[in-house]
């Protein structure tokens, strides 16, 4: 790939490649941010004097640990656990935990790096981190999940805390896993410390709207991008990849805003339902029964399940990737544009390859990068921390209003920053520059730490 880095920034990127060999997703995430920062160094020469870029690319702390657990056949299993505490300039480390067999240090670092700037964009007091394990929750019994989560927290508990580091969910980690981890943390520390984890159950310190927040926020962000183009979600044919937490609530909110989602997926294939995905059924199949997306189709004879199909081949007005990194490549992006897609909002983290990003930017469509579009989840986590800190709980309507206000502010910040820096409509530039500048200013203020 052609590197289009400013000469002042190239050595920092080279250093990242040398220091972190083989961590390709991390390299990709760093390059994407650094490509935006040339004009920032011109406006803020003090950032170069303080070597902010070099410091921001190096995590403050990286923890890697053994997670031994016993499966239902009484066999000992061993996984690897991670927590990368990337940056605490703006607040306690904050970011989710991912349980997926593909997890290794490079994935956790890319996610932690993205999280720094995403969290800065929210305007809330949260630093950036990510963690997880190469544990595969698929096909595991409830008891196996519990034993794994207990073992994971038996090491991680000493590194986290409401003012230190506050994990939450990500792929493979939802309310059930957060429950087991909170229970074990409470037991080991003898502290009922609600603010140590977010995404908790509603009866024990959780916030209304947190479950829905990433998806709702993504739909709000896409709606905002369309509004500045005198357009809206009303009547739009949409495609959403994934069928997990983010996908389900993206679909629900798009329907409430007048759009129609005709397809969603999992790693096995996708379901196409011309009349619009039935969200209640989707929740039943995926959240309650924990089954596969192919189990949706038999409920509607007019819907179709396509095993191993490419969901981006479906013509649509709006595409919202909500599964995983690099799920849209250059070819997929080109196909989406050719088929008339006018907006792409990233519910997932880094779902588009650099080639795909280039296609969207060149086409001039409304393209919302993940760190802006999916920031509603972590924002509502910060609202959960606020409620925990004052031992309060807000109602659904009020919490959703707060989420919507935050998404509007993030959209405005990215939009205006892109204009100020001479790249109108480029939300990638806007998000990277606005997020980075906030963190960089705090790091300068703190002196060399
Ligand atoms: P879930 O585990 O609830 O759902 C993940 C979905 O994506 C599943 O449908 C899964 O299919 C699919 N998927 C995961 N990995 C792959 C893969 N390698 N290839 C194909 N499909 C895959 O996770 P979330 O919905 O929470 O997360 C989805 C995305 O959103 C991730 O990128 C995450 O980082 C991001 N995100 C999540 C936030 C949150 O609050 N949860 C906040 C912001 C971003 P299958 O079951 O077949 O694996
Ligand atoms: O990628 C993300 O922003 C998340 N997985 C949510 C993080 C959080 O702390 O709520």
Short mmCIF file of C-alpha atoms and ligand atoms in Angstrom, two decimals:
data_model
loop_
_atom_site.label_atom_id
_atom_site.label_comp_id
_atom_site.label_asym_id
_atom_site.label_seq_id
_atom_site.Cartn_x
_atom_site.Cartn_y
_atom_site.Cartn_z
CA UNK A 1 0.00 0.00 0.00
CA UNK A 2 1.18 3.56 -0.70
CA UNK A 3 2.13 5.40 2.45
CA UNK A 4 0.95 8.97 2.37
CA UNK A 5 2.48 10.10 5.63
CA UNK A 6 3.83 13.55 6.35
CA UNK A 7 7.66 13.49 6.51
CA UNK A 8 7.61 14.53 10.17
CA UNK A 9 5.41 11.55 11.03
CA UNK A 10 7.09 8.80 8.99
CA UNK A 11 9.80 7.97 11.59
CA UNK A 12 7.14 7.49 14.27
CA UNK A 13 5.27 5.02 12.06
CA UNK A 14 8.49 3.19 11.19
CA UNK A 15 9.19 2.87 14.91
CA UNK A 16 5.72 1.36 15.44
CA UNK A 17 6.44 -1.25 12.73
CA UNK A 18 9.81 -2.12 14.26
CA UNK A 19 8.63 -2.27 17.83
CA UNK A 20 5.47 -4.29 17.16
CA UNK A 21 6.41 -6.90 14.54
CA UNK A 22 3.62 -8.97 13.03
CA UNK A 23 0.80 -6.95 14.60
CA UNK A 24 -0.81 -6.04 11.28
CA UNK A 25 -4.16 -4.81 12.62
CA UNK A 26 -2.34 -2.50 15.03
CA UNK A 27 -0.16 -1.15 12.20
CA UNK A 28 -3.30 -0.53 10.13
CA UNK A 29 -5.07 1.37 12.91
CA UNK A 30 -2.00 3.51 13.63
CA UNK A 31 -1.40 4.33 9.98
CA UNK A 32 -5.00 5.39 9.51
CA UNK A 33 -4.76 7.88 12.37
CA UNK A 34 -1.27 9.16 11.54
CA UNK A 35 -2.29 9.87 7.93
CA UNK A 36 -4.66 12.54 9.23
CA UNK A 37 -2.22 14.32 11.53
CA UNK A 38 0.16 16.25 9.22
CA UNK A 39 -1.87 19.50 9.37
CA UNK A 40 -2.25 19.19 13.16
CA UNK A 41 1.52 19.39 13.66
CA UNK A 42 1.60 22.55 11.56
CA UNK A 43 -1.03 24.17 13.77
CA UNK A 44 0.40 22.74 17.02
CA UNK A 45 4.20 22.50 16.75
CA UNK A 46 4.31 21.87 20.51
CA UNK A 47 2.89 18.36 19.89
CA UNK A 48 6.05 17.47 17.93
CA UNK A 49 8.31 19.09 20.57
CA UNK A 50 6.69 16.91 23.22
CA UNK A 51 6.85 13.84 20.95
CA UNK A 52 3.15 13.24 21.51
CA UNK A 53 2.72 10.99 18.46
CA UNK A 54 5.56 8.69 19.54
CA UNK A 55 4.21 8.54 23.10
CA UNK A 56 0.59 7.97 22.07
CA UNK A 57 1.57 4.94 19.93
CA UNK A 58 3.19 3.21 22.92
CA UNK A 59 0.70 1.74 25.43
CA UNK A 60 1.12 2.93 29.00
CA UNK A 61 0.88 -0.66 30.23
CA UNK A 62 0.31 -4.11 28.66
CA UNK A 63 -0.77 -7.09 30.71
CA UNK A 64 -0.68 -10.66 29.35
CA UNK A 65 -1.68 -13.57 31.56
CA UNK A 66 -2.53 -17.25 31.73
CA UNK A 67 -6.19 -18.19 32.15
CA UNK A 68 -6.55 -21.82 33.25
CA UNK A 69 -10.06 -23.27 33.60
CA UNK A 70 -11.80 -26.64 33.80
CA UNK A 71 -14.22 -27.74 31.06
CA UNK A 72 -17.32 -29.89 31.64
CA UNK A 73 -15.34 -33.08 30.99
CA UNK A 74 -12.93 -32.11 33.80
CA UNK A 75 -10.13 -31.37 31.33
CA UNK A 76 -7.85 -28.46 32.15
CA UNK A 77 -7.93 -25.78 29.44
CA UNK A 78 -5.51 -22.89 29.07
CA UNK A 79 -6.18 -19.58 27.34
CA UNK A 80 -4.33 -16.30 27.17
CA UNK A 81 -5.73 -13.10 28.66
CA UNK A 82 -4.85 -9.52 27.70
CA UNK A 83 -5.42 -6.01 28.92
CA UNK A 84 -3.72 -3.16 27.12
CA UNK A 85 -4.02 0.07 29.11
CA UNK A 86 -3.23 2.46 26.32
CA UNK A 87 -3.79 6.00 27.49
CA UNK A 88 -5.14 7.58 30.67
CA UNK A 89 -4.73 11.28 29.82
CA UNK A 90 -8.47 11.99 29.82
CA UNK A 91 -9.72 9.57 32.46
CA UNK A 92 -9.48 6.01 33.77
CA UNK A 93 -8.68 3.41 31.11
CA UNK A 94 -11.94 2.40 29.45
CA UNK A 95 -12.79 -0.15 26.78
CA UNK A 96 -14.30 -3.55 26.20
CA UNK A 97 -13.17 -7.16 26.51
CA UNK A 98 -13.27 -9.42 23.44
CA UNK A 99 -13.50 -13.21 23.70
CA UNK A 100 -12.82 -14.71 20.28
CA UNK A 101 -10.35 -17.36 19.04
CA UNK A 102 -8.71 -14.82 16.70
CA UNK A 103 -7.64 -12.59 19.61
CA UNK A 104 -3.89 -11.92 19.99
CA UNK A 105 -1.92 -8.90 21.13
CA UNK A 106 -2.13 -7.15 17.73
CA UNK A 107 -5.95 -7.18 17.78
CA UNK A 108 -6.15 -5.91 21.35
CA UNK A 109 -3.66 -3.14 20.55
CA UNK A 110 -5.54 -1.99 17.46
CA UNK A 111 -8.76 -1.87 19.45
CA UNK A 112 -7.09 -0.10 22.39
CA UNK A 113 -5.51 2.47 20.09
CA UNK A 114 -8.84 3.23 18.37
CA UNK A 115 -10.48 3.46 21.76
CA UNK A 116 -8.23 6.38 22.84
CA UNK A 117 -9.55 8.65 20.11
CA UNK A 118 -13.12 7.35 20.21
CA UNK A 119 -13.33 8.01 23.93
CA UNK A 120 -11.83 11.47 23.47
CA UNK A 121 -14.52 12.29 20.88
CA UNK A 122 -17.27 11.55 23.40
CA UNK A 123 -16.14 14.53 25.52
CA UNK A 124 -16.53 12.34 28.62
CA UNK A 125 -13.71 11.66 31.12
CA UNK A 126 -12.46 8.29 29.85
CA UNK A 127 -9.05 7.07 28.71
CA UNK A 128 -8.48 4.22 26.24
CA UNK A 129 -7.94 0.48 26.78
CA UNK A 130 -8.98 -2.93 25.48
CA UNK A 131 -8.66 -6.49 26.65
CA UNK A 132 -9.87 -9.99 26.07
CA UNK A 133 -8.84 -13.55 25.40
CA UNK A 134 -8.45 -16.12 22.63
CA UNK A 135 -11.16 -18.11 24.46
CA UNK A 136 -13.95 -19.22 22.09
CA UNK A 137 -17.35 -18.93 23.81
CA UNK A 138 -19.14 -20.74 20.95
CA UNK A 139 -20.59 -24.05 22.01
CA UNK A 140 -19.53 -23.64 25.66
CA UNK A 141 -21.98 -24.40 28.47
CA UNK A 142 -23.05 -21.73 30.95
CA UNK A 143 -20.87 -23.36 33.59
CA UNK A 144 -17.83 -23.32 31.33
CA UNK A 145 -18.39 -19.64 30.58
CA UNK A 146 -18.69 -18.95 34.31
CA UNK A 147 -15.50 -20.82 35.20
CA UNK A 148 -13.59 -19.09 32.42
CA UNK A 149 -14.81 -15.61 33.49
CA UNK A 150 -13.95 -16.33 37.12
CA UNK A 151 -10.43 -17.41 36.22
CA UNK A 152 -9.98 -14.40 33.90
CA UNK A 153 -10.95 -11.95 36.67
CA UNK A 154 -8.89 -13.78 39.28
CA UNK A 155 -5.86 -12.28 37.52
CA UNK A 156 -7.38 -9.12 36.04
CA UNK A 157 -8.97 -7.86 39.29
CA UNK A 158 -5.66 -6.48 40.57
CA UNK A 159 -5.31 -4.19 37.55
CA UNK A 160 -8.83 -2.71 37.37
CA UNK A 161 -10.99 -0.45 39.54
CA UNK A 162 -13.56 2.34 39.20
CA UNK A 163 -10.85 5.04 39.10
CA UNK A 164 -8.19 2.95 37.36
CA UNK A 165 -9.52 0.81 34.54
CA UNK A 166 -13.14 0.00 33.70
CA UNK A 167 -13.72 -2.88 31.25
CA UNK A 168 -17.00 -3.65 29.44
CA UNK A 169 -18.18 -5.99 26.66
CA UNK A 170 -17.16 -6.46 23.03
CA UNK A 171 -17.37 -9.50 20.72
CA UNK A 172 -18.27 -12.58 22.77
CA UNK A 173 -18.78 -10.61 25.99
CA UNK A 174 -22.29 -9.47 26.97
CA UNK A 175 -24.43 -9.19 30.09
CA UNK A 176 -23.93 -12.82 31.14
CA UNK A 177 -20.12 -12.61 31.09
CA UNK A 178 -20.07 -9.18 32.80
CA UNK A 179 -22.24 -10.74 35.56
CA UNK A 180 -19.80 -13.59 36.21
CA UNK A 181 -16.84 -11.18 36.18
CA UNK A 182 -18.53 -8.68 38.50
CA UNK A 183 -19.45 -11.46 40.93
CA UNK A 184 -15.88 -12.74 41.07
CA UNK A 185 -14.45 -9.21 41.45
CA UNK A 186 -16.83 -8.55 44.34
CA UNK A 187 -15.90 -11.82 45.98
CA UNK A 188 -12.13 -11.34 45.72
CA UNK A 189 -12.03 -7.68 46.71
CA UNK A 190 -14.88 -7.66 49.23
CA UNK A 191 -16.11 -4.48 47.54
CA UNK A 192 -19.47 -3.83 45.91
CA UNK A 193 -17.82 -1.44 43.48
CA UNK A 194 -20.37 -0.82 40.73
CA UNK A 195 -18.11 1.45 38.66
CA UNK A 196 -15.48 -1.22 38.00
CA UNK A 197 -17.33 -2.73 35.01
CA UNK A 198 -20.01 -1.41 32.66
CA UNK A 199 -22.72 -3.26 30.78
CA UNK A 200 -24.01 -4.64 34.08
CA UNK A 201 -27.50 -6.11 34.55
CA UNK A 202 -30.27 -3.62 35.27
CA UNK A 203 -30.94 -5.03 38.76
CA UNK A 204 -27.34 -4.62 39.93
CA UNK A 205 -25.96 -1.28 38.80
CA UNK A 206 -26.45 -1.41 35.03
CA UNK A 207 -27.79 1.47 32.97
CA UNK A 208 -30.88 1.44 30.82
CA UNK A 209 -29.97 1.88 27.13
CA UNK A 210 -26.41 0.50 27.52
CA UNK A 211 -27.38 -2.73 25.75
CA UNK A 212 -28.96 -0.78 22.90
CA UNK A 213 -26.44 2.08 22.89
CA UNK A 214 -23.85 1.16 20.25
CA UNK A 215 -26.48 0.23 17.68
CA UNK A 216 -28.81 3.13 18.46
CA UNK A 217 -25.84 5.51 18.39
CA UNK A 218 -24.71 4.17 15.00
CA UNK A 219 -28.18 4.71 13.55
CA UNK A 220 -28.28 8.26 15.01
CA UNK A 221 -24.87 9.03 13.53
CA UNK A 222 -25.88 7.82 10.05
CA UNK A 223 -29.08 9.86 10.33
CA UNK A 224 -27.01 12.97 11.17
CA UNK A 225 -24.67 12.39 8.21
CA UNK A 226 -27.70 12.10 5.91
CA UNK A 227 -29.35 15.20 7.40
CA UNK A 228 -26.44 17.50 6.51
CA UNK A 229 -26.91 16.25 2.95
CA UNK A 230 -30.62 17.09 3.08
CA UNK A 231 -31.39 13.41 3.14
CA UNK A 232 -32.68 10.99 5.81
CA UNK A 233 -33.08 7.32 6.67
CA UNK A 234 -36.76 7.47 5.71
CA UNK A 235 -37.46 4.77 3.11
CA UNK A 236 -33.80 3.74 2.80
CA UNK A 237 -32.93 0.13 2.02
CA UNK A 238 -30.22 -0.86 4.49
CA UNK A 239 -27.85 -3.79 4.97
CA UNK A 240 -26.37 -4.52 8.41
CA UNK A 241 -23.68 -7.17 8.85
CA UNK A 242 -23.43 -9.25 12.03
CA UNK A 243 -26.34 -10.25 14.22
CA UNK A 244 -24.87 -9.64 17.67
CA UNK A 245 -25.38 -6.85 20.16
CA UNK A 246 -24.45 -3.96 17.87
CA UNK A 247 -26.26 -5.30 14.78
CA UNK A 248 -29.56 -6.05 16.56
CA UNK A 249 -29.98 -2.56 18.02
CA UNK A 250 -28.76 -0.83 14.87
CA UNK A 251 -31.56 -2.61 13.02
CA UNK A 252 -34.13 -1.72 15.68
CA UNK A 253 -33.28 2.01 15.56
CA UNK A 254 -33.07 2.16 11.76
CA UNK A 255 -36.61 0.80 11.64
CA UNK A 256 -37.76 3.38 14.19
CA UNK A 257 -36.17 6.11 12.03
CA UNK A 258 -38.05 4.95 8.91
CA UNK A 259 -35.42 2.83 7.14
CA UNK A 260 -35.73 -0.85 6.26
CA UNK A 261 -32.99 -3.38 6.96
CA UNK A 262 -33.24 -6.26 4.49
CA UNK A 263 -30.26 -8.39 5.52
CA UNK A 264 -27.98 -9.33 8.41
CA UNK A 265 -25.40 -12.07 8.96
CA UNK A 266 -23.07 -14.08 11.14
CA UNK A 267 -19.80 -15.79 10.27
CA UNK A 268 -21.77 -18.65 8.63
CA UNK A 269 -23.74 -16.61 6.10
CA UNK A 270 -26.52 -14.05 5.74
CA UNK A 271 -30.27 -13.90 5.76
CA UNK A 272 -32.13 -11.78 3.19
CA UNK A 273 -35.64 -10.62 4.05
CA UNK A 274 -37.04 -8.20 1.50
CA UNK A 275 -39.96 -7.18 3.77
CA UNK A 276 -37.53 -6.12 6.49
CA UNK A 277 -35.80 -8.05 9.30
CA UNK A 278 -38.16 -8.89 12.18
CA UNK A 279 -36.16 -7.57 15.16
CA UNK A 280 -38.20 -9.39 17.80
CA UNK A 281 -37.55 -12.69 16.07
CA UNK A 282 -33.87 -11.82 15.66
CA UNK A 283 -33.61 -11.11 19.40
CA UNK A 284 -35.35 -14.37 20.21
CA UNK A 285 -33.06 -16.44 17.96
CA UNK A 286 -29.77 -14.69 18.80
CA UNK A 287 -30.08 -13.21 22.30
CA UNK A 288 -32.48 -15.61 24.03
CA UNK A 289 -31.80 -18.92 22.31
CA UNK A 290 -28.15 -18.13 21.36
CA UNK A 291 -28.63 -19.80 17.97
CA UNK A 292 -27.35 -19.00 14.47
CA UNK A 293 -28.72 -16.59 11.86
CA UNK A 294 -29.69 -19.53 9.65
CA UNK A 295 -32.31 -20.37 12.29
CA UNK A 296 -34.14 -17.11 11.45
CA UNK A 297 -35.07 -18.07 7.88
CA UNK A 298 -37.42 -21.01 8.59
CA UNK A 299 -39.74 -18.60 10.46
CA UNK A 300 -40.39 -16.59 7.25
CA UNK A 301 -40.83 -18.63 4.04
CA UNK A 302 -40.23 -15.47 1.96
CA UNK A 303 -36.78 -14.91 3.56
CA UNK A 304 -33.66 -16.72 2.37
CA UNK A 305 -30.49 -17.88 4.11
CA UNK A 306 -27.36 -17.82 1.96
CA UNK A 307 -24.55 -19.87 3.50
CA UNK A 308 -21.09 -18.31 3.03
CA UNK A 309 -22.64 -15.50 0.92
CA UNK A 310 -21.15 -12.02 0.65
CA UNK A 311 -23.68 -9.64 2.21
CA UNK A 312 -22.13 -6.59 0.46
CA UNK A 313 -23.36 -7.89 -2.90
CA UNK A 314 -26.90 -6.96 -1.90
CA UNK A 315 -27.82 -3.60 -3.48
CA UNK A 316 -28.62 -1.05 -0.75
CA UNK A 317 -28.75 2.68 -0.01
CA UNK A 318 -27.05 2.41 3.37
CA UNK A 319 -24.52 -0.15 4.68
CA UNK A 320 -23.71 -0.58 8.36
CA UNK A 321 -20.99 -3.15 9.09
CA UNK A 322 -21.48 -4.42 12.66
CA UNK A 323 -19.44 -7.65 12.78
CA UNK A 324 -15.65 -7.38 12.82
CA UNK A 325 -12.45 -5.81 11.46
CA UNK A 326 -11.68 -5.79 7.72
CA UNK A 327 -15.04 -7.26 6.70
CA UNK A 328 -15.36 -4.80 3.76
CA UNK A 329 -12.47 -4.90 1.28
CA UNK A 330 -11.80 -2.71 -1.75
CA UNK A 331 -13.87 -4.93 -4.01
CA UNK A 332 -16.85 -4.93 -1.62
CA UNK A 333 -16.64 -1.15 -1.29
CA UNK A 334 -16.56 -0.72 -5.07
CA UNK A 335 -19.59 -2.98 -5.41
CA UNK A 336 -21.53 -1.05 -2.77
CA UNK A 337 -20.85 2.23 -4.57
CA UNK A 338 -21.73 0.74 -7.96
CA UNK A 339 -25.02 -0.48 -6.52
CA UNK A 340 -25.93 3.06 -5.39
CA UNK A 341 -24.95 3.08 -1.70
CA UNK A 342 -24.96 6.67 -0.38
CA UNK A 343 -23.94 6.16 3.26
CA UNK A 344 -21.75 3.79 5.26
CA UNK A 345 -21.60 3.93 9.06
CA UNK A 346 -19.20 1.65 10.91
CA UNK A 347 -20.87 -0.02 13.88
CA UNK A 348 -17.88 -2.36 14.15
CA UNK A 349 -14.29 -1.32 14.85
CA UNK A 350 -12.18 -0.89 11.67
CA UNK A 351 -14.51 -3.01 9.50
CA UNK A 352 -13.21 -1.47 6.27
CA UNK A 353 -9.75 -2.20 4.82
CA UNK A 354 -7.60 0.80 3.81
CA UNK A 355 -8.45 0.09 0.14
CA UNK A 356 -12.17 0.11 1.00
CA UNK A 357 -11.83 3.39 2.92
CA UNK A 358 -10.15 4.98 -0.10
CA UNK A 359 -13.06 3.86 -2.34
CA UNK A 360 -15.65 5.42 0.02
CA UNK A 361 -13.71 8.69 0.38
CA UNK A 362 -13.09 9.00 -3.35
CA UNK A 363 -16.77 8.36 -4.08
CA UNK A 364 -17.66 11.24 -1.74
CA UNK A 365 -20.42 9.29 0.02
CA UNK A 366 -21.31 9.89 3.69
CA UNK A 367 -18.76 7.63 5.38
CA UNK A 368 -18.66 7.49 9.19
CA UNK A 369 -15.57 5.74 10.62
CA UNK A 370 -16.02 3.43 13.60
CA UNK A 371 -14.40 5.64 16.19
CA UNK A 372 -17.14 8.21 15.61
CA UNK A 373 -20.11 6.09 14.51
CA UNK A 374 -19.90 3.41 17.22
CA UNK A 375 -18.96 5.75 20.10
CA UNK A 376 -22.50 5.51 21.54
CA UNK A 377 -21.64 2.29 23.38
CA UNK A 378 -18.72 3.64 25.36
CA UNK A 379 -20.55 6.96 25.87
CA UNK A 380 -23.39 5.15 27.56
CA UNK A 381 -20.84 3.18 29.58
CA UNK A 382 -19.61 6.55 30.84
CA UNK A 383 -23.23 7.45 31.66
CA UNK A 384 -23.46 4.16 33.58
CA UNK A 385 -20.34 5.21 35.54
CA UNK A 386 -22.00 8.57 36.28
CA UNK A 387 -25.11 6.87 37.62
CA UNK A 388 -22.99 4.45 39.69
CA UNK A 389 -20.94 7.32 41.15
CA UNK A 390 -24.06 9.03 42.51
CA UNK A 391 -25.93 5.76 43.25
CA UNK A 392 -28.72 6.78 40.91
CA UNK A 393 -30.49 5.26 37.91
CA UNK A 394 -32.03 7.24 35.11
CA UNK A 395 -35.08 6.29 33.06
CA UNK A 396 -34.89 4.97 29.50
CA UNK A 397 -36.16 8.13 27.80
CA UNK A 398 -33.72 10.45 29.56
CA UNK A 399 -30.73 8.13 28.99
CA UNK A 400 -31.56 7.74 25.31
CA UNK A 401 -31.86 11.52 24.98
CA UNK A 402 -28.40 11.90 26.49
CA UNK A 403 -27.05 9.32 24.03
CA UNK A 404 -28.62 11.11 21.09
CA UNK A 405 -27.21 14.47 22.22
CA UNK A 406 -23.75 12.94 22.54
CA UNK A 407 -23.94 11.41 19.04
CA UNK A 408 -25.06 14.75 17.59
CA UNK A 409 -22.14 16.49 19.30
CA UNK A 410 -19.65 13.91 18.02
CA UNK A 411 -21.05 14.30 14.52
CA UNK A 412 -20.82 18.10 14.68
CA UNK A 413 -17.27 17.98 16.06
CA UNK A 414 -16.04 15.63 13.31
CA UNK A 415 -17.87 17.56 10.60
CA UNK A 416 -16.59 20.96 11.70
CA UNK A 417 -13.03 19.77 12.36
CA UNK A 418 -12.86 18.30 8.84
CA UNK A 419 -13.98 21.65 7.41
CA UNK A 420 -11.53 23.63 9.54
CA UNK A 421 -8.67 21.48 8.34
CA UNK A 422 -9.62 21.82 4.68
CA UNK A 423 -11.16 18.37 4.15
CA UNK A 424 -14.91 19.01 4.12
CA UNK A 425 -17.13 15.90 4.50
CA UNK A 426 -14.13 13.75 5.44
CA UNK A 427 -15.24 12.26 8.77
CA UNK A 428 -12.08 10.13 8.92
CA UNK A 429 -9.92 13.25 9.10
CA UNK A 430 -12.39 15.04 11.36
CA UNK A 431 -12.59 12.19 13.89
CA UNK A 432 -8.85 11.51 13.96
CA UNK A 433 -7.86 15.16 14.31
CA UNK A 434 -10.50 16.08 16.90
CA UNK A 435 -9.86 12.98 19.04
CA UNK A 436 -6.08 13.26 18.84
CA UNK A 437 -6.04 16.99 19.65
CA UNK A 438 -8.00 16.49 22.87
CA UNK A 439 -5.66 13.78 24.12
CA UNK A 440 -2.52 15.62 22.97
CA UNK A 441 -3.49 18.81 24.82
CA UNK A 442 -3.96 16.91 28.07
CA UNK A 443 -0.63 15.10 27.60
CA UNK A 444 1.18 18.41 27.07
CA UNK A 445 -0.49 19.84 30.19
CA UNK A 446 0.65 16.89 32.32
CA UNK A 447 4.35 17.28 31.45
CA UNK A 448 6.53 14.29 30.66
CA UNK A 449 4.81 11.28 32.25
P1 LIG B 1 -21.27 -9.84 19.38
O1 LIG B 1 -20.39 -10.91 19.87
O2 LIG B 1 -22.54 -9.55 20.07
O3 LIG B 1 -21.62 -10.09 17.84
C1 LIG B 1 -20.63 -10.23 16.90
C2 LIG B 1 -21.26 -10.50 15.54
O4 LIG B 1 -20.27 -10.38 14.53
C3 LIG B 1 -21.80 -11.92 15.44
O5 LIG B 1 -22.89 -11.94 14.55
C4 LIG B 1 -20.60 -12.68 14.87
O6 LIG B 1 -20.93 -13.84 14.16
C5 LIG B 1 -20.02 -11.64 13.92
N1 LIG B 1 -18.57 -11.87 13.83
C6 LIG B 1 -17.68 -11.74 14.84
N2 LIG B 1 -16.44 -12.08 14.41
C7 LIG B 1 -16.58 -12.41 13.12
C8 LIG B 1 -15.68 -12.84 12.13
N3 LIG B 1 -14.36 -12.99 12.39
N4 LIG B 1 -16.17 -13.06 10.89
C9 LIG B 1 -17.49 -12.91 10.62
N5 LIG B 1 -18.40 -12.52 11.53
C10 LIG B 1 -17.95 -12.28 12.75
O7 LIG B 1 -20.34 -8.54 19.31
P2 LIG B 1 -20.77 -7.00 19.23
O8 LIG B 1 -22.04 -6.86 18.47
O9 LIG B 1 -20.66 -6.43 20.58
O10 LIG B 1 -19.56 -6.40 18.37
C11 LIG B 1 -19.61 -6.25 16.96
C12 LIG B 1 -18.60 -5.19 16.51
O11 LIG B 1 -18.92 -3.94 17.13
C13 LIG B 1 -17.15 -5.47 16.92
O12 LIG B 1 -16.30 -4.95 15.91
C14 LIG B 1 -16.97 -4.65 18.19
O13 LIG B 1 -15.61 -4.31 18.42
C15 LIG B 1 -17.79 -3.43 17.83
N6 LIG B 1 -18.25 -2.59 18.94
C16 LIG B 1 -18.95 -3.13 19.98
C17 LIG B 1 -19.43 -2.32 21.00
C18 LIG B 1 -20.27 -2.85 22.10
O14 LIG B 1 -20.71 -2.04 22.92
N7 LIG B 1 -20.54 -4.13 22.19
C19 LIG B 1 -19.12 -0.88 21.00
C20 LIG B 1 -18.43 -0.41 19.84
C21 LIG B 1 -18.01 -1.25 18.86
P3 LIG B 1 -20.57 -15.28 14.79
O15 LIG B 1 -21.53 -15.46 15.94
O16 LIG B 1 -20.77 -16.24 13.68
O17 LIG B 1 -19.13 -15.20 15.25
O1 LIG B 2 -15.44 -0.79 21.14
C1 LIG B 2 -16.07 -0.27 22.08
O2 LIG B 2 -16.23 0.95 22.18
C2 LIG B 2 -16.68 -1.17 23.08
N1 LIG B 2 -16.58 -2.38 22.94
C3 LIG B 2 -17.40 -0.62 24.27
C4 LIG B 2 -16.43 -0.15 25.32
C5 LIG B 2 -17.05 0.25 26.63
O3 LIG B 2 -16.25 0.46 27.56
O4 LIG B 2 -18.27 0.39 26.76
#
